[in-house]
Structure formats: C-alpha cells, structure tokens
Coordinates of C-alpha atoms in Angstrom, one line a residue:
M67 CA 112.2 192.2 66.3
F68 CA 111.3 192.7 62.6
P69 CA 114.9 192.5 61.3
F70 CA 115.2 189.2 63.3
K71 CA 112.1 187.8 61.6
N72 CA 113.3 188.9 58.2
N73 CA 116.7 187.3 58.7
H74 CA 115.1 184.1 60.0
T75 CA 112.8 184.0 57.0
L76 CA 115.7 184.6 54.7
S77 CA 117.8 181.8 56.3
L78 CA 114.9 179.4 55.9
S79 CA 114.5 180.4 52.3
I80 CA 118.2 179.9 51.6
G81 CA 118.2 176.5 53.4
S82 CA 115.1 175.4 51.5
H83 CA 116.7 176.4 48.2
A84 CA 120.0 174.6 49.0
A85 CA 118.1 171.5 49.9
S86 CA 116.0 171.6 46.7
R87 CA 119.1 172.1 44.7
A88 CA 120.9 169.1 46.3
V89 CA 117.8 166.9 45.7
M90 CA 117.8 167.9 42.1
L91 CA 121.5 167.1 41.7
F92 CA 121.0 163.7 43.4
A93 CA 118.0 162.9 41.2
A94 CA 119.9 163.9 38.0
A95 CA 122.9 161.9 39.0
A96 CA 120.8 158.8 39.7
L97 CA 119.1 159.2 36.3
I98 CA 122.4 159.5 34.5
G99 CA 123.8 156.4 36.2
F100 CA 120.6 154.4 35.6
L101 CA 120.3 155.3 31.9
G102 CA 124.0 155.3 31.1
W103 CA 124.5 151.9 32.6
S104 CA 121.1 150.4 31.7
G105 CA 122.5 148.3 28.8
V106 CA 120.0 149.9 26.4
A107 CA 121.6 150.1 23.0
R108 CA 123.5 153.3 22.5
L109 CA 122.6 155.0 25.7
S110 CA 125.9 154.6 27.4
W111 CA 126.9 158.1 26.2
I112 CA 124.8 159.5 28.9
S113 CA 127.2 158.4 31.6
L114 CA 129.8 160.9 30.4
L115 CA 127.5 163.7 31.5
Y116 CA 128.0 162.9 35.2
P117 CA 131.4 164.7 35.6
F118 CA 129.8 167.9 34.2
L119 CA 126.9 167.5 36.6
Y120 CA 129.5 167.1 39.4
L121 CA 130.9 170.5 38.4
Q122 CA 127.7 172.1 39.5
S123 CA 128.4 171.1 43.1
R124 CA 128.6 174.1 45.5
S125 CA 129.4 172.1 48.6
R126 CA 130.7 168.8 49.7
L127 CA 127.1 167.8 50.5
E128 CA 126.2 168.3 46.8
S129 CA 129.2 166.2 45.8
L130 CA 127.3 163.3 47.3
S131 CA 125.6 163.1 43.9
A132 CA 128.4 160.6 43.2
V133 CA 126.7 158.2 45.5
F134 CA 123.5 158.5 43.6
Y135 CA 125.2 158.1 40.2
Y136 CA 126.8 154.8 41.3
A137 CA 123.5 153.7 42.9
G138 CA 121.7 154.2 39.6
A139 CA 124.6 152.5 37.7
T140 CA 125.1 149.4 39.8
W141 CA 121.7 148.4 41.2
S142 CA 121.8 145.3 39.0
V143 CA 124.5 143.9 41.3
I144 CA 121.8 143.0 43.8
P145 CA 119.8 140.5 41.6
G146 CA 122.9 139.3 39.8
S147 CA 124.9 138.5 42.9
A148 CA 121.8 136.8 44.5
V149 CA 121.8 134.3 41.7
F150 CA 125.6 133.9 41.6
F151 CA 126.0 133.1 45.3
G152 CA 122.7 131.1 45.5
T153 CA 120.3 130.4 48.3
N154 CA 123.1 129.3 50.7
A155 CA 124.5 132.8 50.9
S156 CA 123.1 135.5 53.3
F157 CA 120.3 137.5 51.9
A158 CA 122.3 140.6 53.0
L159 CA 125.3 139.8 50.8
P160 CA 123.9 141.3 47.6
L161 CA 122.9 144.4 49.4
L162 CA 126.4 144.7 51.0
L163 CA 128.0 144.3 47.5
F164 CA 125.8 147.0 46.2
L165 CA 126.7 149.3 49.0
G166 CA 130.4 148.5 48.4
C167 CA 130.1 149.5 44.7
I168 CA 128.5 152.8 45.8
T169 CA 131.1 153.5 48.5
L170 CA 134.2 152.7 46.4
G171 CA 132.9 154.5 43.4
G172 CA 131.6 157.6 45.2
F173 CA 134.4 158.0 47.7
P174 CA 137.0 159.8 45.5
W175 CA 134.5 162.3 44.2
I176 CA 133.5 163.3 47.7
L177 CA 137.0 163.1 49.3
L178 CA 138.7 165.1 46.5
Y179 CA 136.0 167.8 46.3
N180 CA 137.2 171.4 46.5
R181 CA 134.7 174.2 45.8
R182 CA 137.4 176.5 44.3
L183 CA 138.9 173.8 42.1
T184 CA 135.9 171.7 41.2
E185 CA 137.3 170.9 37.7
V186 CA 140.6 169.6 39.2
S187 CA 138.5 167.6 41.7
A188 CA 136.5 165.9 38.9
I189 CA 139.6 165.1 36.9
A190 CA 141.4 163.7 39.9
A191 CA 138.5 161.5 40.8
L192 CA 138.3 160.2 37.2
V193 CA 142.1 159.4 37.2
V194 CA 142.1 157.8 40.6
L195 CA 139.2 155.5 39.6
A196 CA 141.0 154.6 36.4
L197 CA 144.2 153.5 38.2
P198 CA 145.0 150.6 40.5
P199 CA 143.8 149.7 43.1
L200 CA 140.4 151.3 42.7
S201 CA 140.2 150.3 39.0
F202 CA 140.2 146.7 40.1
V203 CA 137.0 147.0 42.2
T204 CA 135.0 149.8 40.7
V205 CA 132.8 149.9 37.6
A206 CA 130.6 152.5 35.8
H207 CA 133.6 154.8 34.9
P208 CA 132.1 157.7 32.9
L209 CA 135.0 157.7 30.4
I210 CA 134.2 154.2 29.1
S211 CA 131.5 155.8 27.0
A212 CA 134.1 158.0 25.1
G213 CA 133.9 155.4 22.3
Q214 CA 130.3 156.2 21.7
W215 CA 131.0 159.9 21.7
F216 CA 134.2 160.0 19.7
P217 CA 134.8 156.8 17.8
A218 CA 138.1 156.0 16.2
T219 CA 139.9 158.8 18.2
R220 CA 141.8 156.5 20.6
W221 CA 143.7 158.5 23.2
F222 CA 142.3 161.8 22.0
G223 CA 138.8 160.5 22.8
I224 CA 139.9 159.9 26.4
L225 CA 141.7 163.2 26.8
L226 CA 139.1 165.5 25.2
P227 CA 136.5 165.1 28.0
L228 CA 139.2 165.7 30.5
L229 CA 140.3 168.9 28.7
A230 CA 136.6 170.0 28.5
I231 CA 136.2 169.5 32.2
L232 CA 139.5 171.4 33.0
L233 CA 138.4 174.4 30.9
Y234 CA 134.8 174.4 31.9
R235 CA 135.1 177.3 34.3
W236 CA 136.4 179.6 31.5
F237 CA 134.4 178.2 28.6
G238 CA 131.0 177.9 30.4
Q239 CA 128.2 175.5 29.8
R240 CA 127.3 176.5 26.3
Y241 CA 130.8 176.7 24.8
T242 CA 131.8 173.4 26.4
A243 CA 128.6 171.7 25.2
G244 CA 129.3 173.2 21.7
V245 CA 132.8 171.8 21.6
L246 CA 131.7 168.3 22.7
L247 CA 128.8 168.3 20.2
A248 CA 131.0 169.5 17.4
S249 CA 133.6 166.9 18.1
F250 CA 130.8 164.3 18.3
L251 CA 129.5 165.2 14.9
V252 CA 132.9 165.5 13.2
T253 CA 134.1 162.1 14.5
H254 CA 130.8 160.4 13.5
V255 CA 130.6 161.9 10.1
R256 CA 134.1 160.7 9.2
W257 CA 133.9 157.3 10.9
I258 CA 133.1 154.1 9.1
P259 CA 132.6 151.2 11.5
P260 CA 135.2 148.5 11.0
T261 CA 134.2 145.4 9.0
A262 CA 134.2 142.1 10.9
D263 CA 136.6 139.5 9.6
P264 CA 134.7 136.5 8.1
H265 CA 137.5 134.3 9.3
V266 CA 136.6 134.9 13.0
A267 CA 133.6 133.1 14.4
A268 CA 132.3 134.0 17.9
I269 CA 130.0 131.3 19.2
D270 CA 127.3 132.0 21.9
T271 CA 126.2 129.1 24.1
H272 CA 123.4 128.4 26.6
F273 CA 125.1 126.0 29.0
G274 CA 124.0 127.8 32.2
G275 CA 126.2 127.5 35.2
T276 CA 128.4 124.7 33.8
A277 CA 131.6 126.2 35.3
F278 CA 130.2 126.5 38.8
V279 CA 127.4 123.9 39.2
P280 CA 128.3 120.1 39.2
L281 CA 126.8 118.4 36.2
S282 CA 126.5 114.7 35.2
P283 CA 129.2 113.2 32.9
S284 CA 126.6 112.7 30.2
V285 CA 125.7 116.4 30.2
L286 CA 129.4 117.5 30.1
Y287 CA 130.0 115.0 27.2
Q288 CA 127.1 116.5 25.2
Q289 CA 128.4 120.0 25.7
E290 CA 131.9 118.9 24.7
R291 CA 130.5 117.3 21.5
L292 CA 128.6 120.5 20.7
I293 CA 131.8 122.6 21.1
Q294 CA 133.8 120.2 19.0
N295 CA 131.2 119.9 16.2
E296 CA 130.7 123.7 16.1
S297 CA 134.5 124.3 15.8
L298 CA 134.8 121.9 12.9
K299 CA 132.2 123.9 10.9
H300 CA 134.7 126.7 10.5
P301 CA 137.7 125.8 8.3
D302 CA 140.5 128.4 7.9
A303 CA 139.1 130.4 10.8
V304 CA 139.5 131.4 14.4
V305 CA 136.6 130.1 16.6
L306 CA 136.0 131.9 19.9
F307 CA 134.0 130.3 22.6
P308 CA 132.8 131.9 25.9
E309 CA 134.6 132.1 29.2
T310 CA 134.8 128.9 31.3
I311 CA 132.8 127.0 28.6
V312 CA 134.8 124.0 29.7
P313 CA 134.9 124.0 33.5
A314 CA 138.5 122.8 34.0
W315 CA 141.5 121.8 31.9
S316 CA 144.3 119.4 32.5
R317 CA 146.8 117.2 30.6
M318 CA 144.1 114.5 30.6
T319 CA 141.7 116.9 29.0
D320 CA 144.2 117.8 26.4
T321 CA 144.7 114.1 25.6
H322 CA 140.9 113.6 25.5
W323 CA 140.5 116.4 23.0
S324 CA 143.6 115.4 20.9
G325 CA 141.5 113.9 18.0
T326 CA 139.5 117.1 17.7
F327 CA 142.7 119.2 17.8
R328 CA 144.3 117.2 15.0
A329 CA 141.2 117.6 12.9
L330 CA 141.2 121.4 13.5
E331 CA 144.9 121.7 12.7
Q332 CA 144.3 119.9 9.4
Q333 CA 141.6 122.3 8.4
H334 CA 143.5 125.4 9.7
T335 CA 141.1 126.2 12.5
T336 CA 142.3 127.9 15.6
L337 CA 140.1 127.2 18.7
L338 CA 139.9 129.8 21.5
L339 CA 138.3 128.1 24.4
G340 CA 137.4 129.5 27.9
T341 CA 138.4 127.2 30.7
T342 CA 140.3 127.2 34.0
V343 CA 143.6 125.6 35.1
P344 CA 145.0 125.2 38.7
V345 CA 147.7 127.5 40.0
P346 CA 150.6 125.2 41.1
A347 CA 151.1 124.7 44.8
T348 CA 147.9 126.5 45.7
E349 CA 144.2 126.0 45.9
G350 CA 143.6 128.7 43.4
S351 CA 142.9 128.6 39.7
R352 CA 143.5 130.7 36.6
N353 CA 140.7 131.8 34.3
I354 CA 142.1 131.4 30.8
L355 CA 141.3 131.6 27.1
L356 CA 143.1 128.5 25.7
A357 CA 144.4 128.4 22.1
R358 CA 144.4 124.9 20.4
G359 CA 144.2 123.5 16.9
F360 CA 146.0 125.3 14.1
G361 CA 148.9 127.7 15.1
P362 CA 150.7 128.3 18.4
H363 CA 149.3 126.8 21.6
F364 CA 149.1 129.3 24.4
A365 CA 146.6 130.8 26.9
Y366 CA 145.4 134.3 27.7
V367 CA 145.1 134.6 31.4
Q368 CA 142.4 136.8 32.9
R369 CA 144.2 139.6 34.8
I370 CA 141.4 140.8 37.0
P371 CA 138.6 138.3 38.1
V372 CA 135.4 139.4 39.7
P373 CA 136.1 140.5 43.3
L374 CA 134.7 138.3 46.1
A375 CA 132.9 136.0 43.6
M376 CA 136.2 134.8 42.1
W377 CA 139.1 136.9 43.4
H378 CA 139.2 136.4 47.2
F379 CA 141.6 139.3 48.1
G380 CA 144.7 137.4 49.1
G381 CA 143.2 134.0 49.9
S382 CA 144.9 130.9 48.6
D383 CA 141.8 129.7 46.9
G384 CA 139.6 131.3 44.2
F385 CA 141.1 133.2 41.2
P386 CA 144.0 135.5 42.2
L387 CA 145.0 138.7 40.4
M388 CA 147.3 137.9 37.4
L389 CA 148.5 141.4 36.5
R390 CA 151.8 140.3 34.9
Y391 CA 150.3 138.3 32.1
P392 CA 150.2 139.8 28.6
P393 CA 147.1 141.9 27.7
T394 CA 147.0 140.8 24.1
I395 CA 147.4 137.6 22.0
R396 CA 148.3 136.9 18.4
V397 CA 145.7 135.3 16.1
L398 CA 145.5 135.3 12.3
N399 CA 148.9 137.1 12.4
Q400 CA 147.2 140.0 14.1
H401 CA 147.3 141.4 17.6
A402 CA 144.1 140.8 19.5
A403 CA 143.2 142.6 22.7
V404 CA 141.3 140.3 25.2
L405 CA 138.9 141.6 27.8
M406 CA 137.4 138.6 29.7
C407 CA 134.0 139.2 31.2
Y408 CA 134.5 141.6 34.2
E409 CA 137.5 143.2 32.6
Q410 CA 135.2 144.7 30.0
L411 CA 133.8 147.0 32.7
L412 CA 137.2 148.3 33.9
V413 CA 139.4 151.1 32.6
W414 CA 142.8 149.7 33.7
P415 CA 142.9 146.4 31.9
A416 CA 141.2 147.9 28.8
M417 CA 143.9 150.6 28.6
Q418 CA 146.6 148.0 29.0
S419 CA 145.2 146.0 26.1
L420 CA 144.4 148.9 23.8
A421 CA 147.7 150.6 24.4
R422 CA 149.3 147.7 22.3
N423 CA 147.3 149.0 19.3
P424 CA 145.5 145.7 18.6
D425 CA 143.7 144.8 15.4
M426 CA 140.6 143.4 17.1
L427 CA 139.0 143.0 20.5
L428 CA 137.9 139.6 21.8
A429 CA 135.3 139.7 24.6
P430 CA 134.4 136.2 26.0
S431 CA 132.0 136.2 28.9
N432 CA 130.0 133.8 31.1
D433 CA 126.8 135.6 32.2
Y434 CA 124.6 132.7 33.1
W435 CA 124.1 134.2 36.6
A436 CA 123.1 137.6 35.2
S437 CA 120.9 136.5 32.3
K438 CA 117.8 138.1 33.9
T439 CA 119.5 141.4 34.6
P440 CA 120.9 144.2 32.4
I441 CA 124.5 143.1 33.2
P442 CA 125.1 141.2 29.9
A443 CA 123.8 144.1 27.9
I444 CA 125.9 146.5 30.0
Q445 CA 129.0 144.4 29.3
H446 CA 128.2 144.4 25.6
E447 CA 127.8 148.2 25.5
A448 CA 131.1 148.6 27.4
A449 CA 133.0 146.2 25.0
R450 CA 131.4 148.0 22.0
D451 CA 132.5 151.4 23.3
W452 CA 136.1 150.2 23.8
A453 CA 136.2 148.7 20.3
D454 CA 134.7 151.8 18.7
L455 CA 137.1 154.1 20.5
W456 CA 140.0 152.2 19.0
D457 CA 138.2 151.6 15.6
I458 CA 138.7 147.8 15.7
P459 CA 136.1 145.0 15.2
L460 CA 134.6 143.4 18.3
Y461 CA 134.0 139.6 18.6
E462 CA 131.9 138.6 21.6
A463 CA 131.2 135.0 22.8
R464 CA 128.7 134.7 25.6
N465 CA 127.4 131.9 27.7
E466 CA 124.0 132.2 29.3

C-alpha cells in the first residue's frame, strides 16, 4: 500500500508541476504579445521573444502558448471592428474576428510542434505564417520587429533570428541571448537613421469615415478644398495624403480636379492621393494611391485589403486581392515601396516591396475606425520597423 501511495503522490506532484509550467508559459506568451503589439513606442522588439519562449514547450499542450501570444497581440481587433462594422452588425462579429485571428495565427505553431525538433517547428511556423495564404490573413508576425533589433541589416536581420532559433539547442539560452544582444549592440552603434527628404510632405487628416460614411456635398467640397490648398503649399515636392481620402475617383473627378492638377504641374508638385476606383464588369473596387500633378500619372493598387471588412473572399463586391500589381512606384526619380494600411502588418507584401531595394517607404492609412484603439500606433511601429530594417526613410499619412 505504501508504494502505491508514494507513486500516487508523485504523479500528483508531476501533474501539478506540469500544469504550473503550462500556465507560466501561457501567461508569458500573452504578455509578450500584449507588450510587443501594444503600439507603445519602441516596444515591438519584445514580440521577437515569442519563438524562443515556444522553444521551451515540452508537449503539444504547452505549444498552445501560441494561442495566448496572438490573444495578447490582437485583442484590439474587438473594439476596432465594432466601430468599423457599426451598430447594424452582430455584437458577436468582433469576437468572432478576434477568435479567427487567434486560430489562424496559433494553428501552425500547434500543428507543426515536434518535441524532438522544436527548433525546426518554430522556423516552419514562422515561414508558413510569412507566406501565402496565411500571410494574407494573419498579423503579429514576430519577425516584423527585426527592424528594431537589427536596423539597416535587410535580409540578414530576417535570417539572424531564424539561425539563432535553429542553433538554440546547441548554443543554449545564454549563448543565444549573447549573440542576439551583441548583434543588437553592433548594429545600433553603427547605424545612423536615414534623413527625411525635405521634398516629401506627408499630410495627416481628420476627416473621419469619409470613405465609408455618406456625407453631404458641402462637406465633401470642403475636404476637397483642404486637400487642394494643402497640396499647393509644397512646390517642388511630393505630397502624400492618406488612404481613401477621396472616397471615389472617376473621369468626372479627374476633370473636376484638372485646374488643381495644372497648378501642381506648373510648380512641380506631385500629388499622391488615396482613393478608390471601380473594377470593370464587377461590383468591386480597387483601393489605390493615385499620382497626379507633376510627373507620370499612375496608381499604386493595394494588393491585400483587410479581410472581411474590404476583401470578401471571392465575392464580386468589395475589394478583391490584387496580387499582380507592382509593389513599388517611382517618385522623385527614386523607387518607393508602398504599404497601404493593412499591408503594413503583413510580411508577404512588405517582403515583396522591400525586395526591390526601394529608396523610401510610403505608408498611407485610414484609421478613423480604430482611432480609440492601439491599432494606429501598432501600424506605425510596424511600418517604422520595416523602414529601419531596410535603412530607408518612412513617410506616413494617416486619416483619423
């Protein structure tokens, strides 16, 4: 009887220790996600710690820490989507979107878990989440913060954490931390942040939900005049305005603005204007950054709109995926990478744009629906991390 009691006590002790360990991992993962994606200036580096926390998992149960990481990182989807979809939407929709973010983000970490090859599991999850199709619908990728860790290192800054994860089993915690810290110090000591070009002006606005809420003609006219007057204040420059700052564009709109465009051309001002245009023969639209005034007339087309809110997964309405459009544009005789709003939070479109070795990063956004959440600050930190990683100046134009 005594051996039985001892074994029973031992099994209870082991079970209690395993449960306590799992709870600690879950709490640490949630904290990493919450702080790393809080939007607080220069805290995004914390998110890169999650893959190394995942390496401590001794069972598939403990790999569920991924769920808590994404829960901490994406909680702001709930208040943000509640404002975006308005009072007519079901109260459960924001919660369902939040659960979707958690499920899609955490699934690869859990599915690919292998206790004997945890390092390979972590790298595989990071790669799967960075590639289509999951990269279209998942945010809070830990590698986005590489720019804050290793500025001006480009592809090396992406590969170094992956190499550190791969060699973690042989190097151990202290040596791995030492390598990462030394790399952090070396890159920051030698790095001088790029200087902003005085000939690029990024204009923030406070138009609210102009693109999605019907407004009176007089209000739209006042907003147009503000855009036109602000543009004319910047001769010999590129003027960047936020996403969808003009709700819709057509040939009639082009004609209506022709006087302003002529004036801009005469003073050598290029206007980059966020708006939308219809997709021919469909009920859908394209979300674009329109170039008018001095220089070539063209449009950057947003490749990946926000799922559900804009991109309706194969429906004929909304804003469909536009993956074949160029990831960069040319302004001031330089290549400019463009990441429009939601694209700033994704690895795939960012890698597409940055792979062209751009000279600057343009980041127009329309965050009126998220103005009372951390989402605008999170987007700013992500865009800043991408620009710092490639050592290029960042120009942001935001509407709230």
